[in-house]
């Protein structure tokens, strides 16, 4: 009986000692059923971050592309073009955010937009680069997402909706003459506003001509469809200053014809009923026969009876 107790005690000690060894053993990264590497290991919980990075560095350095053949790798020339596209994309996006309020994206971001379009055109074209390599299929159609196309389409949509192409010249490098002329007229009006900032009555009187010419120019550009978001926003702000901030009124020339037409439409029912009344009275006069005609007709009837 005593021997049995000693054997049981020794067995328990050996079992505890084996568990201690297992707990202190460094486990390698485990591979899951789907082939992914499980980076968590029980032994790493008690190690420092530096030791963990050193222990796991050998499989963090691996990449999926290292298992692909060389003919499926992205060429260095295409990677360089992709890097340049990313830089220009970020520059253009930063420009849009910087000039979002007040809106001045068309006049300040056209250079960055043109450079982005140039790089996107080079990537999306079938033109061969160094080593007779075309980056079109590799960077544009290699996956379902088509990330470059999606990114460029969103920013190009902003540029199109803003109407910035109307603000530029034919070669899209400089601003058009109409845009430059409008900006000059706008600066004249704003300078006049600043000159009479403290005296609104003098401002409404002395700045009337410059503000009127600015409105006329804006109307012509609206008819010619040469407006962009920059011009629209600046004109809205100028009109808000003129009417709400300074309390100025600007009578338009078309008010007189509008009043004349309104008065004519107001009196038109009166004219209609008056003419109808006069016309009906005239018809009544035509239907009434004179008394002499009635007496002659009656005499003729009497003579017919006696004959």
PDB file of C-alpha atoms in Angstrom:
ATOM      1  CA  UNK A   1       0.000   0.000   0.000  1.00  0.00           C
ATOM      2  CA  UNK A   2       2.789   2.400   0.856  1.00  0.00           C
ATOM      3  CA  UNK A   3       4.595   1.507  -2.366  1.00  0.00           C
ATOM      4  CA  UNK A   4       1.477   2.347  -4.348  1.00  0.00           C
ATOM      5  CA  UNK A   5       1.222   5.764  -2.709  1.00  0.00           C
ATOM      6  CA  UNK A   6       4.885   6.512  -3.538  1.00  0.00           C
ATOM      7  CA  UNK A   7       4.411   5.539  -7.193  1.00  0.00           C
ATOM      8  CA  UNK A   8       1.338   7.733  -7.458  1.00  0.00           C
ATOM      9  CA  UNK A   9       3.240  10.673  -5.931  1.00  0.00           C
ATOM     10  CA  UNK A  10       6.188  10.233  -8.334  1.00  0.00           C
ATOM     11  CA  UNK A  11       3.808  10.021 -11.309  1.00  0.00           C
ATOM     12  CA  UNK A  12       2.115  13.278 -10.267  1.00  0.00           C
ATOM     13  CA  UNK A  13       5.474  15.037  -9.953  1.00  0.00           C
ATOM     14  CA  UNK A  14       6.566  13.868 -13.402  1.00  0.00           C
ATOM     15  CA  UNK A  15       3.286  15.080 -14.909  1.00  0.00           C
ATOM     16  CA  UNK A  16       3.636  18.545 -13.318  1.00  0.00           C
ATOM     17  CA  UNK A  17       7.255  18.787 -14.458  1.00  0.00           C
ATOM     18  CA  UNK A  18       6.275  17.891 -18.034  1.00  0.00           C
ATOM     19  CA  UNK A  19       3.586  20.573 -18.030  1.00  0.00           C
ATOM     20  CA  UNK A  20       6.178  23.106 -16.887  1.00  0.00           C
ATOM     21  CA  UNK A  21       8.455  22.175 -19.758  1.00  0.00           C
ATOM     22  CA  UNK A  22       5.602  22.462 -22.250  1.00  0.00           C
ATOM     23  CA  UNK A  23       4.670  25.912 -20.936  1.00  0.00           C
ATOM     24  CA  UNK A  24       8.215  27.188 -21.347  1.00  0.00           C
ATOM     25  CA  UNK A  25       8.649  25.782 -24.841  1.00  0.00           C
ATOM     26  CA  UNK A  26       8.801  28.383 -27.678  1.00  0.00           C
ATOM     27  CA  UNK A  27       6.090  27.546 -30.168  1.00  0.00           C
ATOM     28  CA  UNK A  28       6.678  28.286 -33.837  1.00  0.00           C
ATOM     29  CA  UNK A  29       4.066  30.192 -35.843  1.00  0.00           C
ATOM     30  CA  UNK A  30       1.107  27.978 -36.531  1.00  0.00           C
ATOM     31  CA  UNK A  31      -0.439  27.505 -39.920  1.00  0.00           C
ATOM     32  CA  UNK A  32      -4.195  27.613 -40.044  1.00  0.00           C
ATOM     33  CA  UNK A  33      -6.406  25.422 -42.132  1.00  0.00           C
ATOM     34  CA  UNK A  34      -6.748  28.036 -44.883  1.00  0.00           C
ATOM     35  CA  UNK A  35      -2.999  28.393 -45.278  1.00  0.00           C
ATOM     36  CA  UNK A  36      -2.691  31.662 -43.308  1.00  0.00           C
ATOM     37  CA  UNK A  37       0.066  31.999 -40.748  1.00  0.00           C
ATOM     38  CA  UNK A  38      -1.042  32.512 -37.176  1.00  0.00           C
ATOM     39  CA  UNK A  39       1.434  34.985 -35.759  1.00  0.00           C
ATOM     40  CA  UNK A  40       0.256  34.560 -32.174  1.00  0.00           C
ATOM     41  CA  UNK A  41       2.265  32.195 -30.025  1.00  0.00           C
ATOM     42  CA  UNK A  42       1.851  31.596 -26.279  1.00  0.00           C
ATOM     43  CA  UNK A  43       5.548  32.069 -25.703  1.00  0.00           C
ATOM     44  CA  UNK A  44       5.464  35.559 -27.256  1.00  0.00           C
ATOM     45  CA  UNK A  45       3.066  36.873 -24.645  1.00  0.00           C
ATOM     46  CA  UNK A  46       5.823  37.096 -22.063  1.00  0.00           C
ATOM     47  CA  UNK A  47       8.505  38.455 -24.424  1.00  0.00           C
ATOM     48  CA  UNK A  48       9.397  42.073 -25.121  1.00  0.00           C
ATOM     49  CA  UNK A  49       8.259  43.741 -28.379  1.00  0.00           C
ATOM     50  CA  UNK A  50      11.809  43.790 -29.729  1.00  0.00           C
ATOM     51  CA  UNK A  51      12.234  40.071 -29.041  1.00  0.00           C
ATOM     52  CA  UNK A  52       8.848  39.358 -30.619  1.00  0.00           C
ATOM     53  CA  UNK A  53       9.780  41.258 -33.775  1.00  0.00           C
ATOM     54  CA  UNK A  54      13.104  39.442 -33.971  1.00  0.00           C
ATOM     55  CA  UNK A  55      11.401  36.095 -33.442  1.00  0.00           C
ATOM     56  CA  UNK A  56       8.678  36.727 -36.049  1.00  0.00           C
ATOM     57  CA  UNK A  57      10.795  38.630 -38.552  1.00  0.00           C
ATOM     58  CA  UNK A  58      11.609  35.594 -40.632  1.00  0.00           C
ATOM     59  CA  UNK A  59       8.014  35.124 -41.829  1.00  0.00           C
ATOM     60  CA  UNK A  60       7.047  38.826 -41.864  1.00  0.00           C
ATOM     61  CA  UNK A  61       9.691  39.287 -44.555  1.00  0.00           C
ATOM     62  CA  UNK A  62       7.834  36.873 -46.810  1.00  0.00           C
ATOM     63  CA  UNK A  63       5.392  38.159 -49.447  1.00  0.00           C
ATOM     64  CA  UNK A  64       2.949  36.528 -51.800  1.00  0.00           C
ATOM     65  CA  UNK A  65       4.717  37.921 -54.868  1.00  0.00           C
ATOM     66  CA  UNK A  66       7.832  35.927 -54.066  1.00  0.00           C
ATOM     67  CA  UNK A  67       5.999  32.749 -55.027  1.00  0.00           C
ATOM     68  CA  UNK A  68       4.995  34.003 -58.482  1.00  0.00           C
ATOM     69  CA  UNK A  69       7.124  33.488 -61.612  1.00  0.00           C
ATOM     70  CA  UNK A  70       9.114  36.349 -63.045  1.00  0.00           C
ATOM     71  CA  UNK A  71       6.845  36.875 -66.038  1.00  0.00           C
ATOM     72  CA  UNK A  72       3.958  37.797 -63.719  1.00  0.00           C
ATOM     73  CA  UNK A  73       5.935  40.328 -61.722  1.00  0.00           C
ATOM     74  CA  UNK A  74       5.217  44.072 -62.207  1.00  0.00           C
ATOM     75  CA  UNK A  75       8.059  45.612 -64.161  1.00  0.00           C
ATOM     76  CA  UNK A  76      10.217  48.257 -62.593  1.00  0.00           C
ATOM     77  CA  UNK A  77       9.188  50.806 -65.207  1.00  0.00           C
ATOM     78  CA  UNK A  78       5.511  50.306 -64.358  1.00  0.00           C
ATOM     79  CA  UNK A  79       6.197  50.565 -60.628  1.00  0.00           C
ATOM     80  CA  UNK A  80       7.969  53.876 -61.213  1.00  0.00           C
ATOM     81  CA  UNK A  81       5.007  55.214 -63.209  1.00  0.00           C
ATOM     82  CA  UNK A  82       2.655  54.045 -60.463  1.00  0.00           C
ATOM     83  CA  UNK A  83       4.735  55.903 -57.884  1.00  0.00           C
ATOM     84  CA  UNK A  84       4.655  59.120 -59.925  1.00  0.00           C
ATOM     85  CA  UNK A  85       0.900  58.768 -60.398  1.00  0.00           C
ATOM     86  CA  UNK A  86       0.463  58.479 -56.627  1.00  0.00           C
ATOM     87  CA  UNK A  87       2.501  61.628 -56.001  1.00  0.00           C
ATOM     88  CA  UNK A  88       0.537  63.655 -58.518  1.00  0.00           C
ATOM     89  CA  UNK A  89      -2.746  62.272 -57.241  1.00  0.00           C
ATOM     90  CA  UNK A  90      -1.944  63.394 -53.702  1.00  0.00           C
ATOM     91  CA  UNK A  91      -0.824  66.825 -54.941  1.00  0.00           C
ATOM     92  CA  UNK A  92      -4.067  67.354 -56.834  1.00  0.00           C
ATOM     93  CA  UNK A  93      -6.218  66.140 -53.918  1.00  0.00           C
ATOM     94  CA  UNK A  94      -4.397  68.463 -51.515  1.00  0.00           C
ATOM     95  CA  UNK A  95      -4.971  71.360 -53.909  1.00  0.00           C
ATOM     96  CA  UNK A  96      -8.712  70.666 -54.026  1.00  0.00           C
ATOM     97  CA  UNK A  97      -8.934  70.651 -50.239  1.00  0.00           C
ATOM     98  CA  UNK A  98      -6.802  73.787 -49.859  1.00  0.00           C
ATOM     99  CA  UNK A  99      -8.962  75.881 -52.204  1.00  0.00           C
ATOM    100  CA  UNK A 100     -12.345  74.423 -51.298  1.00  0.00           C
ATOM    101  CA  UNK A 101     -13.567  77.573 -49.491  1.00  0.00           C
ATOM    102  CA  UNK A 102     -13.734  80.102 -51.018  1.00  0.00           C
ATOM    103  CA  UNK A 103     -13.802  78.025 -54.176  1.00  0.00           C
ATOM    104  CA  UNK A 104     -10.708  78.637 -56.298  1.00  0.00           C
ATOM    105  CA  UNK A 105      -9.940  75.148 -57.534  1.00  0.00           C
ATOM    106  CA  UNK A 106     -10.170  75.907 -61.259  1.00  0.00           C
ATOM    107  CA  UNK A 107      -7.717  78.795 -61.212  1.00  0.00           C
ATOM    108  CA  UNK A 108      -5.225  77.252 -58.780  1.00  0.00           C
ATOM    109  CA  UNK A 109      -5.386  73.488 -59.416  1.00  0.00           C
ATOM    110  CA  UNK A 110      -5.350  73.271 -63.210  1.00  0.00           C
ATOM    111  CA  UNK A 111      -1.572  72.671 -63.275  1.00  0.00           C
ATOM    112  CA  UNK A 112      -1.713  69.719 -60.877  1.00  0.00           C
ATOM    113  CA  UNK A 113      -4.764  68.333 -62.682  1.00  0.00           C
ATOM    114  CA  UNK A 114      -3.052  68.495 -66.086  1.00  0.00           C
ATOM    115  CA  UNK A 115       0.008  66.693 -64.734  1.00  0.00           C
ATOM    116  CA  UNK A 116      -2.216  63.976 -63.259  1.00  0.00           C
ATOM    117  CA  UNK A 117      -4.047  63.572 -66.568  1.00  0.00           C
ATOM    118  CA  UNK A 118      -0.730  63.306 -68.379  1.00  0.00           C
ATOM    119  CA  UNK A 119       0.512  60.480 -66.158  1.00  0.00           C
ATOM    120  CA  UNK A 120      -2.821  58.651 -66.281  1.00  0.00           C
ATOM    121  CA  UNK A 121      -2.784  58.870 -70.076  1.00  0.00           C
ATOM    122  CA  UNK A 122       0.696  57.366 -70.185  1.00  0.00           C
ATOM    123  CA  UNK A 123      -0.340  54.503 -67.941  1.00  0.00           C
ATOM    124  CA  UNK A 124      -3.640  53.745 -69.689  1.00  0.00           C
ATOM    125  CA  UNK A 125      -2.206  53.883 -73.202  1.00  0.00           C
ATOM    126  CA  UNK A 126      -0.748  50.897 -75.004  1.00  0.00           C
ATOM    127  CA  UNK A 127       2.487  52.728 -75.670  1.00  0.00           C
ATOM    128  CA  UNK A 128       5.539  50.561 -75.027  1.00  0.00           C
ATOM    129  CA  UNK A 129       8.099  51.749 -72.511  1.00  0.00           C
ATOM    130  CA  UNK A 130      11.650  50.615 -71.778  1.00  0.00           C
ATOM    131  CA  UNK A 131      12.162  46.997 -72.701  1.00  0.00           C
ATOM    132  CA  UNK A 132       9.046  47.006 -74.894  1.00  0.00           C
ATOM    133  CA  UNK A 133       6.842  46.864 -71.804  1.00  0.00           C
ATOM    134  CA  UNK A 134       3.269  48.232 -71.683  1.00  0.00           C
ATOM    135  CA  UNK A 135       1.867  49.038 -68.242  1.00  0.00           C
ATOM    136  CA  UNK A 136      -1.736  49.209 -69.369  1.00  0.00           C
ATOM    137  CA  UNK A 137      -2.703  45.613 -68.701  1.00  0.00           C
ATOM    138  CA  UNK A 138      -0.554  45.304 -65.603  1.00  0.00           C
ATOM    139  CA  UNK A 139      -1.775  48.417 -63.791  1.00  0.00           C
ATOM    140  CA  UNK A 140      -5.246  48.951 -65.263  1.00  0.00           C
ATOM    141  CA  UNK A 141      -6.812  45.535 -65.908  1.00  0.00           C
ATOM    142  CA  UNK A 142      -5.016  43.131 -63.653  1.00  0.00           C
ATOM    143  CA  UNK A 143      -7.775  42.943 -61.024  1.00  0.00           C
ATOM    144  CA  UNK A 144     -11.503  43.399 -60.638  1.00  0.00           C
ATOM    145  CA  UNK A 145     -11.227  46.606 -58.603  1.00  0.00           C
ATOM    146  CA  UNK A 146      -9.303  48.593 -61.267  1.00  0.00           C
ATOM    147  CA  UNK A 147      -8.140  50.955 -58.561  1.00  0.00           C
ATOM    148  CA  UNK A 148      -6.319  53.471 -60.757  1.00  0.00           C
ATOM    149  CA  UNK A 149      -9.324  53.893 -63.020  1.00  0.00           C
ATOM    150  CA  UNK A 150     -11.662  54.331 -60.037  1.00  0.00           C
ATOM    151  CA  UNK A 151      -9.442  56.887 -58.320  1.00  0.00           C
ATOM    152  CA  UNK A 152      -8.906  58.950 -61.442  1.00  0.00           C
ATOM    153  CA  UNK A 153     -12.590  58.843 -62.408  1.00  0.00           C
ATOM    154  CA  UNK A 154     -13.671  60.340 -59.091  1.00  0.00           C
ATOM    155  CA  UNK A 155     -11.310  63.296 -59.293  1.00  0.00           C
ATOM    156  CA  UNK A 156     -11.999  63.820 -62.974  1.00  0.00           C
ATOM    157  CA  UNK A 157     -15.721  63.883 -62.184  1.00  0.00           C
ATOM    158  CA  UNK A 158     -15.144  66.724 -59.702  1.00  0.00           C
ATOM    159  CA  UNK A 159     -13.230  68.687 -62.331  1.00  0.00           C
ATOM    160  CA  UNK A 160     -15.986  68.158 -64.904  1.00  0.00           C
ATOM    161  CA  UNK A 161     -18.894  69.052 -62.611  1.00  0.00           C
ATOM    162  CA  UNK A 162     -17.070  72.204 -61.512  1.00  0.00           C
ATOM    163  CA  UNK A 163     -16.854  73.304 -65.152  1.00  0.00           C
ATOM    164  CA  UNK A 164     -13.157  74.064 -64.868  1.00  0.00           C
ATOM    165  CA  UNK A 165     -12.579  73.232 -68.531  1.00  0.00           C
ATOM    166  CA  UNK A 166     -14.685  76.267 -69.468  1.00  0.00           C
ATOM    167  CA  UNK A 167     -12.350  78.492 -67.476  1.00  0.00           C
ATOM    168  CA  UNK A 168      -9.186  77.376 -69.255  1.00  0.00           C
ATOM    169  CA  UNK A 169      -7.932  78.154 -72.717  1.00  0.00           C
ATOM    170  CA  UNK A 170      -8.000  75.694 -75.603  1.00  0.00           C
ATOM    171  CA  UNK A 171      -4.711  74.068 -74.626  1.00  0.00           C
ATOM    172  CA  UNK A 172      -5.855  73.825 -70.962  1.00  0.00           C
ATOM    173  CA  UNK A 173      -2.578  75.412 -69.795  1.00  0.00           C
ATOM    174  CA  UNK A 174      -3.731  78.962 -69.000  1.00  0.00           C
ATOM    175  CA  UNK A 175      -6.924  80.778 -68.080  1.00  0.00           C
ATOM    176  CA  UNK A 176      -9.173  82.036 -70.859  1.00  0.00           C
ATOM    177  CA  UNK A 177      -9.481  85.718 -71.758  1.00  0.00           C
ATOM    178  CA  UNK A 178     -13.087  85.889 -70.505  1.00  0.00           C
ATOM    179  CA  UNK A 179     -12.014  84.510 -67.151  1.00  0.00           C
ATOM    180  CA  UNK A 180      -9.148  86.988 -66.808  1.00  0.00           C
ATOM    181  CA  UNK A 181     -11.443  89.871 -67.749  1.00  0.00           C
ATOM    182  CA  UNK A 182     -14.028  88.797 -65.195  1.00  0.00           C
ATOM    183  CA  UNK A 183     -11.403  88.527 -62.462  1.00  0.00           C
ATOM    184  CA  UNK A 184     -10.203  92.038 -63.315  1.00  0.00           C
ATOM    185  CA  UNK A 185     -13.752  93.418 -63.077  1.00  0.00           C
ATOM    186  CA  UNK A 186     -14.291  91.544 -59.826  1.00  0.00           C
ATOM    187  CA  UNK A 187     -11.147  93.033 -58.309  1.00  0.00           C
ATOM    188  CA  UNK A 188     -12.334  96.539 -59.289  1.00  0.00           C
ATOM    189  CA  UNK A 189     -15.651  96.034 -57.507  1.00  0.00           C
ATOM    190  CA  UNK A 190     -14.045  94.564 -54.390  1.00  0.00           C
ATOM    191  CA  UNK A 191     -11.501  97.396 -54.284  1.00  0.00           C
ATOM    192  CA  UNK A 192     -14.344  99.902 -54.435  1.00  0.00           C
ATOM    193  CA  UNK A 193     -16.130  98.090 -51.630  1.00  0.00           C
ATOM    194  CA  UNK A 194     -13.047  98.296 -49.431  1.00  0.00           C
ATOM    195  CA  UNK A 195     -12.624 102.007 -50.205  1.00  0.00           C
ATOM    196  CA  UNK A 196     -16.071 102.925 -48.857  1.00  0.00           C
ATOM    197  CA  UNK A 197     -16.300 100.244 -46.202  1.00  0.00           C
ATOM    198  CA  UNK A 198     -17.446 102.645 -43.458  1.00  0.00           C
ATOM    199  CA  UNK A 199     -19.912 104.646 -45.559  1.00  0.00           C
ATOM    200  CA  UNK A 200     -22.493 102.417 -47.176  1.00  0.00           C
ATOM    201  CA  UNK A 201     -24.434 105.250 -48.780  1.00  0.00           C
ATOM    202  CA  UNK A 202     -21.353 106.448 -50.660  1.00  0.00           C
ATOM    203  CA  UNK A 203     -20.470 102.873 -51.488  1.00  0.00           C
ATOM    204  CA  UNK A 204     -23.831 102.238 -53.143  1.00  0.00           C
ATOM    205  CA  UNK A 205     -23.452 105.432 -55.166  1.00  0.00           C
ATOM    206  CA  UNK A 206     -19.790 105.288 -56.237  1.00  0.00           C
ATOM    207  CA  UNK A 207     -19.513 101.518 -56.770  1.00  0.00           C
ATOM    208  CA  UNK A 208     -22.698 101.252 -58.796  1.00  0.00           C
ATOM    209  CA  UNK A 209     -21.004 101.413 -62.207  1.00  0.00           C
ATOM    210  CA  UNK A 210     -18.341  98.806 -61.445  1.00  0.00           C
ATOM    211  CA  UNK A 211     -20.900  96.470 -59.910  1.00  0.00           C
ATOM    212  CA  UNK A 212     -23.241  96.965 -62.872  1.00  0.00           C
ATOM    213  CA  UNK A 213     -20.528  96.119 -65.406  1.00  0.00           C
ATOM    214  CA  UNK A 214     -19.621  93.039 -63.362  1.00  0.00           C
ATOM    215  CA  UNK A 215     -23.237  91.852 -63.427  1.00  0.00           C
ATOM    216  CA  UNK A 216     -23.475  92.410 -67.180  1.00  0.00           C
ATOM    217  CA  UNK A 217     -20.279  90.473 -67.780  1.00  0.00           C
ATOM    218  CA  UNK A 218     -21.528  87.609 -65.617  1.00  0.00           C
ATOM    219  CA  UNK A 219     -24.786  87.525 -67.579  1.00  0.00           C
ATOM    220  CA  UNK A 220     -22.939  87.294 -70.894  1.00  0.00           C
ATOM    221  CA  UNK A 221     -20.738  84.474 -69.622  1.00  0.00           C
ATOM    222  CA  UNK A 222     -23.828  82.664 -68.370  1.00  0.00           C
ATOM    223  CA  UNK A 223     -25.424  82.908 -71.810  1.00  0.00           C
ATOM    224  CA  UNK A 224     -22.226  81.712 -73.497  1.00  0.00           C
ATOM    225  CA  UNK A 225     -21.891  78.843 -70.976  1.00  0.00           C
ATOM    226  CA  UNK A 226     -18.356  79.829 -69.972  1.00  0.00           C
ATOM    227  CA  UNK A 227     -18.963  79.858 -66.224  1.00  0.00           C
ATOM    228  CA  UNK A 228     -17.123  77.652 -63.744  1.00  0.00           C
ATOM    229  CA  UNK A 229     -17.567  77.077 -60.035  1.00  0.00           C
ATOM    230  CA  UNK A 230     -14.954  79.718 -59.154  1.00  0.00           C
ATOM    231  CA  UNK A 231     -16.806  82.483 -60.999  1.00  0.00           C
ATOM    232  CA  UNK A 232     -20.214  81.380 -59.720  1.00  0.00           C
ATOM    233  CA  UNK A 233     -19.060  81.312 -56.100  1.00  0.00           C
ATOM    234  CA  UNK A 234     -17.268  84.667 -56.314  1.00  0.00           C
ATOM    235  CA  UNK A 235     -20.306  86.316 -57.932  1.00  0.00           C
ATOM    236  CA  UNK A 236     -22.640  84.925 -55.289  1.00  0.00           C
ATOM    237  CA  UNK A 237     -20.419  86.299 -52.537  1.00  0.00           C
ATOM    238  CA  UNK A 238     -20.219  89.700 -54.262  1.00  0.00           C
ATOM    239  CA  UNK A 239     -23.991  89.905 -54.611  1.00  0.00           C
ATOM    240  CA  UNK A 240     -24.383  88.939 -50.964  1.00  0.00           C
ATOM    241  CA  UNK A 241     -22.052  91.783 -49.976  1.00  0.00           C
ATOM    242  CA  UNK A 242     -23.886  94.278 -52.169  1.00  0.00           C
ATOM    243  CA  UNK A 243     -27.432  93.452 -51.058  1.00  0.00           C
ATOM    244  CA  UNK A 244     -27.222  92.042 -47.526  1.00  0.00           C
ATOM    245  CA  UNK A 245     -24.023  93.426 -46.025  1.00  0.00           C
ATOM    246  CA  UNK A 246     -24.089  96.925 -47.546  1.00  0.00           C
ATOM    247  CA  UNK A 247     -27.861  97.150 -48.088  1.00  0.00           C
ATOM    248  CA  UNK A 248     -27.540  98.485 -51.636  1.00  0.00           C
ATOM    249  CA  UNK A 249     -30.268  98.137 -54.246  1.00  0.00           C
ATOM    250  CA  UNK A 250     -29.616  97.902 -57.921  1.00  0.00           C
ATOM    251  CA  UNK A 251     -32.649  98.695 -60.119  1.00  0.00           C
ATOM    252  CA  UNK A 252     -32.534  96.690 -63.274  1.00  0.00           C
ATOM    253  CA  UNK A 253     -33.376  98.102 -66.683  1.00  0.00           C
ATOM    254  CA  UNK A 254     -35.941  95.429 -67.443  1.00  0.00           C
ATOM    255  CA  UNK A 255     -38.204  96.603 -64.594  1.00  0.00           C
ATOM    256  CA  UNK A 256     -39.920  99.263 -66.773  1.00  0.00           C
ATOM    257  CA  UNK A 257     -41.022  96.844 -69.505  1.00  0.00           C
ATOM    258  CA  UNK A 258     -42.172  94.389 -66.859  1.00  0.00           C
ATOM    259  CA  UNK A 259     -44.330  97.044 -65.214  1.00  0.00           C
ATOM    260  CA  UNK A 260     -45.773  98.067 -68.591  1.00  0.00           C
ATOM    261  CA  UNK A 261     -46.672  94.490 -69.490  1.00  0.00           C
ATOM    262  CA  UNK A 262     -48.187  93.939 -66.039  1.00  0.00           C
ATOM    263  CA  UNK A 263     -50.383  97.031 -66.375  1.00  0.00           C
ATOM    264  CA  UNK A 264     -51.525  95.904 -69.819  1.00  0.00           C
ATOM    265  CA  UNK A 265     -52.428  92.457 -68.503  1.00  0.00           C
ATOM    266  CA  UNK A 266     -54.286  94.079 -65.609  1.00  0.00           C
ATOM    267  CA  UNK A 267     -56.463  96.245 -67.872  1.00  0.00           C
ATOM    268  CA  UNK A 268     -56.926  93.557 -70.517  1.00  0.00           C
ATOM    269  CA  UNK A 269     -60.110  92.070 -68.929  1.00  0.00           C
ATOM    270  CA  UNK A 270     -61.622  95.565 -68.682  1.00  0.00           C
ATOM    271  CA  UNK A 271     -60.857  96.249 -72.338  1.00  0.00           C
ATOM    272  CA  UNK A 272     -62.297  92.875 -73.314  1.00  0.00           C
ATOM    273  CA  UNK A 273     -65.600  93.339 -71.490  1.00  0.00           C
ATOM    274  CA  UNK A 274     -65.929  96.931 -72.684  1.00  0.00           C
ATOM    275  CA  UNK A 275     -65.429  95.951 -76.336  1.00  0.00           C
ATOM    276  CA  UNK A 276     -67.872  93.056 -75.926  1.00  0.00           C
ATOM    277  CA  UNK A 277     -70.507  95.405 -74.489  1.00  0.00           C
ATOM    278  CA  UNK A 278     -70.121  97.941 -77.294  1.00  0.00           C
ATOM    279  CA  UNK A 279     -70.271  95.219 -79.917  1.00  0.00           C
ATOM    280  CA  UNK A 280     -73.492  93.741 -78.474  1.00  0.00           C
ATOM    281  CA  UNK A 281     -75.189  97.182 -78.382  1.00  0.00           C
ATOM    282  CA  UNK A 282     -74.320  97.717 -82.015  1.00  0.00           C
ATOM    283  CA  UNK A 283     -75.978  94.415 -82.967  1.00  0.00           C
ATOM    284  CA  UNK A 284     -79.145  95.352 -81.080  1.00  0.00           C
ATOM    285  CA  UNK A 285     -79.428  98.557 -83.078  1.00  0.00           C
ATOM    286  CA  UNK A 286     -79.220  96.649 -86.350  1.00  0.00           C
ATOM    287  CA  UNK A 287     -82.071  94.274 -85.350  1.00  0.00           C
ATOM    288  CA  UNK A 288     -84.640  97.054 -84.533  1.00  0.00           C
ATOM    289  CA  UNK A 289     -86.708  98.046 -87.672  1.00  0.00           C
ATOM    290  CA  UNK A 290     -88.036 101.588 -88.146  1.00  0.00           C
ATOM    291  CA  UNK A 291     -91.778 102.264 -87.601  1.00  0.00           C
ATOM    292  CA  UNK A 292     -92.270 103.445 -91.150  1.00  0.00           C
ATOM    293  CA  UNK A 293     -91.194 100.116 -92.525  1.00  0.00           C
ATOM    294  CA  UNK A 294     -93.688  98.300 -90.302  1.00  0.00           C
ATOM    295  CA  UNK A 295     -96.656 100.455 -91.422  1.00  0.00           C
ATOM    296  CA  UNK A 296     -95.874  99.938 -95.125  1.00  0.00           C
ATOM    297  CA  UNK A 297     -95.721  96.197 -94.710  1.00  0.00           C
ATOM    298  CA  UNK A 298     -99.052  96.104 -92.878  1.00  0.00           C
ATOM    299  CA  UNK A 299    -100.715  98.114 -95.679  1.00  0.00           C
ATOM    300  CA  UNK A 300     -99.424  95.699 -98.214  1.00  0.00           C
ATOM    301  CA  UNK A 301    -100.991  92.798 -96.303  1.00  0.00           C
ATOM    302  CA  UNK A 302    -104.401  94.571 -96.184  1.00  0.00           C
ATOM    303  CA  UNK A 303    -104.325  95.202 -99.916  1.00  0.00           C
ATOM    304  CA  UNK A 304    -103.559  91.547-100.570  1.00  0.00           C
ATOM    305  CA  UNK A 305    -106.629  90.500 -98.570  1.00  0.00           C
ATOM    306  CA  UNK A 306    -109.053  92.701-100.514  1.00  0.00           C
ATOM    307  CA  UNK A 307    -107.647  91.822-103.896  1.00  0.00           C
TER     308      UNK A 307
END
